[in-house]
Short mmCIF file of N, CA and C in Angstrom, two decimals:
data_model
loop_
_atom_site.label_atom_id
_atom_site.label_comp_id
_atom_site.label_asym_id
_atom_site.label_seq_id
_atom_site.Cartn_x
_atom_site.Cartn_y
_atom_site.Cartn_z
N MET O 1 151.47 226.56 155.43
CA MET O 1 150.04 226.12 155.78
C MET O 1 149.51 226.56 157.08
N ARG O 2 148.31 226.73 156.85
CA ARG O 2 147.67 226.99 158.56
C ARG O 2 148.14 225.93 158.89
N THR O 3 147.34 226.65 160.46
CA THR O 3 147.27 225.07 161.03
C THR O 3 146.32 224.75 161.34
N LEU O 4 145.60 223.66 162.07
CA LEU O 4 144.33 223.04 162.25
C LEU O 4 143.86 224.27 163.33
N SER O 5 144.46 224.48 164.41
CA SER O 5 144.11 225.47 165.57
C SER O 5 143.56 226.94 164.78
N ASP O 6 144.20 226.97 164.18
CA ASP O 6 144.10 228.50 163.06
C ASP O 6 142.74 228.84 162.51
N ILE O 7 142.73 227.88 161.95
CA ILE O 7 141.76 227.30 161.14
C ILE O 7 140.26 227.21 161.70
N ALA O 8 140.10 227.04 162.87
CA ALA O 8 139.66 226.45 164.29
C ALA O 8 138.93 227.83 164.26
N GLU O 9 139.47 228.63 164.93
CA GLU O 9 139.38 229.53 165.44
C GLU O 9 138.65 230.47 164.51
N GLU O 10 139.16 230.44 163.24
CA GLU O 10 138.36 231.34 162.57
C GLU O 10 137.13 230.91 162.09
N TYR O 11 137.15 229.61 162.15
CA TYR O 11 136.05 228.61 161.51
C TYR O 11 134.61 228.95 162.07
N GLU O 12 134.90 229.00 163.47
CA GLU O 12 133.92 229.07 164.48
C GLU O 12 133.12 230.63 164.67
N PHE O 13 133.68 231.66 163.81
CA PHE O 13 133.52 232.55 163.24
C PHE O 13 132.78 233.30 162.38
N LEU O 14 131.90 232.29 161.47
CA LEU O 14 132.06 231.79 160.29
C LEU O 14 130.60 230.67 160.38
N GLU O 15 129.63 231.39 159.26
CA GLU O 15 127.91 231.00 159.75
C GLU O 15 127.73 230.39 158.22
N GLY O 16 127.14 229.77 157.32
CA GLY O 16 127.18 229.13 155.72
C GLY O 16 127.64 229.11 154.90
N ASP O 17 127.26 229.51 154.14
CA ASP O 17 128.27 230.04 152.94
C ASP O 17 129.33 230.54 153.25
N GLU O 18 129.71 231.51 154.29
CA GLU O 18 131.55 232.37 154.74
C GLU O 18 132.29 230.13 154.80
N ARG O 19 131.24 229.84 155.67
CA ARG O 19 132.28 228.61 156.17
C ARG O 19 132.74 227.90 154.79
N TYR O 20 132.06 227.62 153.47
CA TYR O 20 131.73 226.98 151.77
C TYR O 20 133.22 228.07 152.02
N ARG O 21 132.34 228.64 151.70
CA ARG O 21 134.32 229.72 150.81
C ARG O 21 135.89 229.77 152.51
N LEU O 22 135.38 229.69 153.34
CA LEU O 22 136.75 229.67 154.12
C LEU O 22 136.93 227.89 153.99
N LEU O 23 136.53 227.15 153.52
CA LEU O 23 137.30 225.38 152.50
C LEU O 23 137.56 226.05 151.11
N ILE O 24 136.71 226.72 151.13
CA ILE O 24 137.09 226.76 148.94
C ILE O 24 138.44 226.94 149.55
N GLU O 25 138.98 228.00 150.14
CA GLU O 25 140.11 229.10 150.36
C GLU O 25 141.39 228.45 150.89
N LEU O 26 141.16 227.58 151.49
CA LEU O 26 141.65 226.46 152.10
C LEU O 26 142.25 225.84 151.24
N GLY O 27 141.77 225.15 149.83
CA GLY O 27 141.72 224.55 148.76
C GLY O 27 142.75 225.03 147.97
N ARG O 28 142.56 226.09 148.38
CA ARG O 28 143.03 226.43 146.69
C ARG O 28 144.56 227.36 147.66
N GLU O 29 144.81 227.01 149.05
CA GLU O 29 146.38 227.20 149.45
C GLU O 29 146.70 225.87 149.35
N LEU O 30 146.27 224.71 149.47
CA LEU O 30 146.94 223.55 149.76
C LEU O 30 148.20 223.68 148.53
N GLU O 31 148.84 223.05 148.95
CA GLU O 31 150.76 223.16 147.94
C GLU O 31 150.35 222.14 146.64
N GLU O 32 150.89 222.81 145.76
CA GLU O 32 150.42 222.04 145.00
C GLU O 32 150.65 220.57 144.23
N MET O 33 150.80 220.02 143.55
CA MET O 33 150.62 218.10 143.79
C MET O 33 150.83 218.06 142.00
N PRO O 34 151.78 218.39 141.34
CA PRO O 34 151.59 217.55 140.01
C PRO O 34 151.14 216.10 139.76
N GLN O 35 150.88 216.73 138.34
CA GLN O 35 150.46 216.11 137.72
C GLN O 35 150.06 214.75 137.36
N ALA O 36 151.54 214.48 137.63
CA ALA O 36 152.14 212.67 137.08
C ALA O 36 151.61 211.97 138.57
N LEU O 37 151.35 212.68 140.33
CA LEU O 37 151.29 211.58 141.61
C LEU O 37 149.46 211.42 141.02
N LYS O 38 149.04 211.65 140.41
CA LYS O 38 147.06 211.45 140.54
C LYS O 38 147.10 210.34 139.91
N THR O 39 147.90 209.30 140.46
CA THR O 39 147.51 208.31 139.73
C THR O 39 146.37 207.01 141.01
N ASP O 40 146.19 206.31 140.32
CA ASP O 40 145.58 205.53 140.84
C ASP O 40 146.25 204.99 142.24
N ALA O 41 146.94 205.06 142.07
CA ALA O 41 148.23 204.49 143.49
C ALA O 41 147.94 205.93 144.49
N THR O 42 147.27 206.69 144.17
CA THR O 42 147.54 207.84 145.06
C THR O 42 145.97 208.35 145.15
N LEU O 43 145.00 207.87 144.79
CA LEU O 43 143.20 207.78 144.53
C LEU O 43 142.99 207.64 146.24
N VAL O 44 142.18 208.26 146.56
CA VAL O 44 141.78 207.90 147.91
C VAL O 44 139.71 206.92 147.40
N ARG O 45 139.91 206.21 147.69
CA ARG O 45 138.79 205.22 147.72
C ARG O 45 137.52 205.44 148.24
N GLY O 46 135.84 205.38 147.89
CA GLY O 46 134.85 206.01 148.44
C GLY O 46 134.87 207.51 148.50
N CYS O 47 135.45 208.51 148.11
CA CYS O 47 135.34 210.02 147.92
C CYS O 47 134.52 210.13 146.18
N SER O 48 133.35 210.74 146.55
CA SER O 48 132.77 210.74 146.00
C SER O 48 133.36 212.15 144.47
N ALA O 49 133.97 212.66 145.71
CA ALA O 49 135.28 213.26 144.63
C ALA O 49 136.13 213.02 143.76
N GLN O 50 137.17 212.67 143.52
CA GLN O 50 138.36 212.72 142.65
C GLN O 50 139.54 213.16 144.04
N VAL O 51 139.48 212.63 144.75
CA VAL O 51 140.93 212.74 146.34
C VAL O 51 142.17 212.06 145.85
N TRP O 52 143.02 213.04 145.78
CA TRP O 52 143.93 212.37 145.62
C TRP O 52 145.20 212.71 147.07
N VAL O 53 146.34 211.45 147.16
CA VAL O 53 147.10 212.04 148.58
C VAL O 53 148.22 211.20 148.22
N TYR O 54 149.49 211.88 148.70
CA TYR O 54 150.97 211.14 148.31
C TYR O 54 151.78 211.44 149.52
N PRO O 55 151.80 211.04 149.35
CA PRO O 55 153.03 211.25 151.28
C PRO O 55 154.57 210.78 151.26
N THR O 56 154.68 212.28 151.35
CA THR O 56 156.66 212.08 151.48
C THR O 56 156.92 212.62 152.68
N GLY O 57 158.07 212.39 152.46
CA GLY O 57 158.95 213.07 154.54
C GLY O 57 159.15 211.56 154.46
N ASP O 58 159.73 211.97 155.90
CA ASP O 58 160.86 210.41 156.59
C ASP O 58 159.86 210.40 158.27
N ALA O 59 160.12 209.36 158.66
CA ALA O 59 159.94 209.34 160.11
C ALA O 59 159.97 210.67 161.23
N ASP O 60 160.61 211.14 161.07
CA ASP O 60 161.17 212.87 161.90
C ASP O 60 159.50 213.75 161.41
N ARG O 61 159.19 213.73 159.85
CA ARG O 61 158.33 214.69 160.15
C ARG O 61 157.81 214.27 158.21
N LEU O 62 156.58 213.44 158.16
CA LEU O 62 155.03 213.53 157.37
C LEU O 62 155.32 214.78 157.00
N HIS O 63 155.08 214.78 155.33
CA HIS O 63 155.03 216.12 154.46
C HIS O 63 153.83 215.17 153.79
N PHE O 64 152.86 215.81 153.20
CA PHE O 64 151.47 214.86 151.98
C PHE O 64 151.21 216.34 151.81
N LEU O 65 151.01 215.59 149.81
CA LEU O 65 150.29 215.96 149.28
C LEU O 65 149.32 216.16 148.41
N ALA O 66 148.10 216.63 148.30
CA ALA O 66 146.77 216.36 148.07
C ALA O 66 146.19 216.82 146.59
N ASP O 67 145.33 216.48 146.16
CA ASP O 67 144.40 217.31 146.06
C ASP O 67 143.15 216.79 145.36
N SER O 68 141.81 217.37 144.99
CA SER O 68 140.87 216.87 144.56
C SER O 68 139.72 218.10 143.66
N ASN O 69 139.17 217.38 142.70
CA ASN O 69 139.14 218.04 141.68
C ASN O 69 137.55 218.65 142.12
N ALA O 70 137.14 218.67 143.61
CA ALA O 70 135.81 219.65 143.82
C ALA O 70 136.61 220.49 144.85
N ALA O 71 136.24 221.57 144.80
CA ALA O 71 136.87 222.97 145.30
C ALA O 71 136.08 222.64 147.19
N ILE O 72 135.39 222.52 147.48
CA ILE O 72 134.37 222.26 148.34
C ILE O 72 135.49 220.64 148.97
N THR O 73 135.55 220.04 148.79
CA THR O 73 136.37 219.08 149.18
C THR O 73 137.58 218.89 149.20
N LYS O 74 138.31 219.53 148.61
CA LYS O 74 139.46 219.96 148.42
C LYS O 74 139.69 220.11 149.48
N GLY O 75 138.54 221.52 150.23
CA GLY O 75 139.07 222.17 151.40
C GLY O 75 139.10 221.11 152.20
N ILE O 76 138.44 220.15 152.15
CA ILE O 76 138.42 219.51 153.59
C ILE O 76 139.78 218.79 153.35
N VAL O 77 139.68 217.88 152.24
CA VAL O 77 141.34 217.17 152.62
C VAL O 77 142.08 218.59 152.84
N ALA O 78 142.15 219.77 152.95
CA ALA O 78 143.04 220.51 153.55
C ALA O 78 143.20 220.82 155.14
N LEU O 79 142.01 220.31 155.30
CA LEU O 79 141.59 220.54 156.75
C LEU O 79 142.05 219.00 157.17
N VAL O 80 142.17 217.76 157.21
CA VAL O 80 142.49 216.40 156.99
C VAL O 80 144.42 216.82 157.07
N ILE O 81 145.13 217.50 156.33
CA ILE O 81 146.00 217.87 156.01
C ILE O 81 147.12 218.09 157.16
N ALA O 82 146.33 219.83 157.30
CA ALA O 82 146.45 220.39 158.45
C ALA O 82 146.21 219.87 159.41
N ALA O 83 145.43 218.61 160.05
CA ALA O 83 145.95 218.28 161.40
C ALA O 83 147.48 216.97 161.50
N MET O 84 147.79 216.85 160.12
CA MET O 84 149.34 216.16 160.38
C MET O 84 150.14 216.76 159.51
N GLN O 85 150.00 218.03 158.95
CA GLN O 85 151.02 218.19 157.92
C GLN O 85 152.84 218.14 158.72
N ASP O 86 154.02 218.08 157.98
CA ASP O 86 155.19 217.96 158.86
C ASP O 86 155.30 216.91 160.41
N LYS O 87 153.95 216.44 160.75
CA LYS O 87 154.55 215.81 162.04
C LYS O 87 155.34 214.15 161.78
N PRO O 88 155.38 214.15 163.44
CA PRO O 88 156.49 212.80 163.48
C PRO O 88 155.09 212.08 163.01
N ALA O 89 155.81 211.17 161.90
CA ALA O 89 155.17 209.05 161.37
C ALA O 89 154.66 208.95 163.35
N SER O 90 155.72 208.92 164.24
CA SER O 90 154.70 207.76 164.93
C SER O 90 153.45 208.76 165.64
N GLU O 91 153.83 210.25 165.35
CA GLU O 91 152.48 210.91 165.95
C GLU O 91 151.27 210.98 165.15
N VAL O 92 151.44 211.18 163.95
CA VAL O 92 150.31 210.90 163.05
C VAL O 92 149.85 209.65 163.21
N ALA O 93 150.42 208.45 162.99
CA ALA O 93 149.94 207.22 163.74
C ALA O 93 148.93 207.18 164.10
N ASP O 94 149.67 207.85 165.86
CA ASP O 94 148.67 207.88 166.79
C ASP O 94 147.63 208.96 167.35
N MET O 95 147.22 209.42 166.63
CA MET O 95 146.48 211.00 165.94
C MET O 95 144.73 210.42 165.39
N ASP O 96 144.07 210.92 166.93
CA ASP O 96 143.05 210.51 166.85
C ASP O 96 142.32 211.85 165.46
N ILE O 97 142.98 211.47 164.72
CA ILE O 97 142.49 212.73 163.40
C ILE O 97 140.66 213.09 163.44
N ALA O 98 139.98 211.96 163.74
CA ALA O 98 138.68 212.39 163.53
C ALA O 98 138.26 213.46 164.00
N ALA O 99 138.73 213.20 165.59
CA ALA O 99 138.75 213.95 166.88
C ALA O 99 139.52 215.75 167.38
N ALA O 100 140.42 215.48 166.16
CA ALA O 100 141.12 216.77 165.97
C ALA O 100 140.05 217.52 164.34
N LEU O 101 139.50 216.83 163.57
CA LEU O 101 138.40 217.61 162.99
C LEU O 101 136.88 217.74 163.90
N GLU O 102 136.86 217.03 165.07
CA GLU O 102 135.47 217.91 164.70
C GLU O 102 134.29 219.00 165.74
N PRO O 103 135.78 219.65 165.61
CA PRO O 103 134.95 220.81 166.18
C PRO O 103 134.62 221.87 164.81
N PHE O 104 134.81 221.58 163.04
CA PHE O 104 134.16 221.82 162.05
C PHE O 104 132.64 221.06 162.31
N ASP O 105 132.52 220.55 162.75
CA ASP O 105 131.13 219.57 162.81
C ASP O 105 130.45 219.11 161.26
N LEU O 106 131.78 218.82 160.76
CA LEU O 106 131.71 218.53 158.54
C LEU O 106 130.23 217.41 158.33
N LYS O 107 130.34 216.87 159.22
CA LYS O 107 128.92 216.11 159.10
C LYS O 107 127.51 217.09 159.58
N ASN O 108 127.64 217.68 160.27
CA ASN O 108 126.12 218.76 160.06
C ASN O 108 126.19 220.19 159.01
N GLN O 109 127.57 219.63 158.89
CA GLN O 109 127.93 221.49 157.91
C GLN O 109 127.64 220.69 156.19
N LEU O 110 127.28 219.82 155.92
CA LEU O 110 128.01 219.65 154.91
C LEU O 110 127.34 218.32 154.61
N SER O 111 126.99 218.35 153.01
CA SER O 111 125.73 216.89 152.43
C SER O 111 127.20 215.62 153.07
N SER O 112 126.64 214.43 152.98
CA SER O 112 126.94 213.63 153.54
C SER O 112 127.83 212.51 152.18
N ASN O 113 127.45 213.15 151.48
CA ASN O 113 128.51 213.03 149.69
C ASN O 113 130.22 213.31 149.62
N ARG O 114 129.75 214.80 150.23
CA ARG O 114 131.13 215.52 150.40
C ARG O 114 132.30 214.99 151.65
N THR O 115 131.21 214.24 152.29
CA THR O 115 132.21 213.56 153.80
C THR O 115 132.96 212.27 153.55
N GLN O 116 132.05 211.72 152.64
CA GLN O 116 132.18 210.53 152.87
C GLN O 116 133.61 209.70 152.61
N GLY O 117 134.11 209.75 152.40
CA GLY O 117 136.07 209.52 152.03
C GLY O 117 136.57 210.52 152.78
N VAL O 118 136.26 210.88 153.93
CA VAL O 118 137.40 211.62 155.34
C VAL O 118 137.44 210.48 155.97
N PRO O 119 137.26 209.11 156.00
CA PRO O 119 136.77 208.15 156.63
C PRO O 119 138.03 207.22 156.32
N ASN O 120 138.29 207.50 154.84
CA ASN O 120 139.08 206.99 154.00
C ASN O 120 140.69 207.16 153.97
N MET O 121 139.96 208.28 153.47
CA MET O 121 141.49 209.26 153.72
C MET O 121 142.42 209.49 155.37
N ILE O 122 141.65 208.78 156.08
CA ILE O 122 142.73 209.37 157.71
C ILE O 122 142.76 207.85 157.81
N ALA O 123 142.26 206.78 157.76
CA ALA O 123 142.88 205.87 157.31
C ALA O 123 144.29 205.59 156.51
N LEU O 124 144.17 205.53 155.24
CA LEU O 124 145.61 205.86 154.64
C LEU O 124 146.45 206.56 154.75
N VAL O 125 146.72 207.60 155.32
CA VAL O 125 147.29 208.68 155.99
C VAL O 125 147.45 207.47 157.25
N ARG O 126 147.40 207.44 157.91
CA ARG O 126 147.70 206.76 159.28
C ARG O 126 147.98 204.97 158.92
N GLU O 127 147.85 204.94 157.96
CA GLU O 127 148.70 203.51 157.91
C GLU O 127 150.31 203.92 157.57
N HIS O 128 150.24 204.78 156.29
CA HIS O 128 151.35 205.07 155.98
C HIS O 128 151.96 205.94 157.02
N ALA O 129 151.58 207.12 157.52
CA ALA O 129 152.17 206.35 158.74
C ALA O 129 153.02 205.95 159.99
N ALA O 130 151.85 204.60 160.41
CA ALA O 130 152.75 203.87 160.66
C ALA O 130 153.37 202.68 160.34
N ARG O 131 153.66 202.87 158.76
CA ARG O 131 154.48 202.26 158.29
C ARG O 131 155.24 203.28 158.34
N ILE O 132 155.98 204.56 158.48
CA ILE O 132 157.19 204.75 158.46
C ILE O 132 157.32 205.14 159.72
N ALA O 133 156.54 205.11 160.79
CA ALA O 133 156.81 204.79 161.83
C ALA O 133 158.20 203.40 162.29
N ALA O 134 157.28 202.23 161.83
CA ALA O 134 157.85 201.21 162.23
C ALA O 134 159.07 200.78 161.67
N GLY O 135 159.73 201.33 160.52
CA GLY O 135 160.39 201.24 159.73
C GLY O 135 161.14 200.65 158.55
#
């Protein structure tokens, strides 16, 4: 998976439809999430599309599997995951993920229904990281 800074560097030089294409490409690059993990328990609430996030790993290295049934939403999910993938739980719990995503200006680049679930996804991931970090 690409780093968030690498993605931001590429995103900065793109415009309009090219940015959408990049998001779709990022979604396609997400690690495969087994169908069996796409349950009500892993479903992120408040998203206009279906989004699932499944945390794995431990306190030293959190790893997330994620998926969505909508291509652009899946790309946004990939951005969120890129911000924290394979980092220590304590770092993810303390991270300002919304600030890390600011260079992408998602609120102005995409319709509000595509980004409305992002805060819920961030909260879910940070809460999981905080539980793991606390032991």
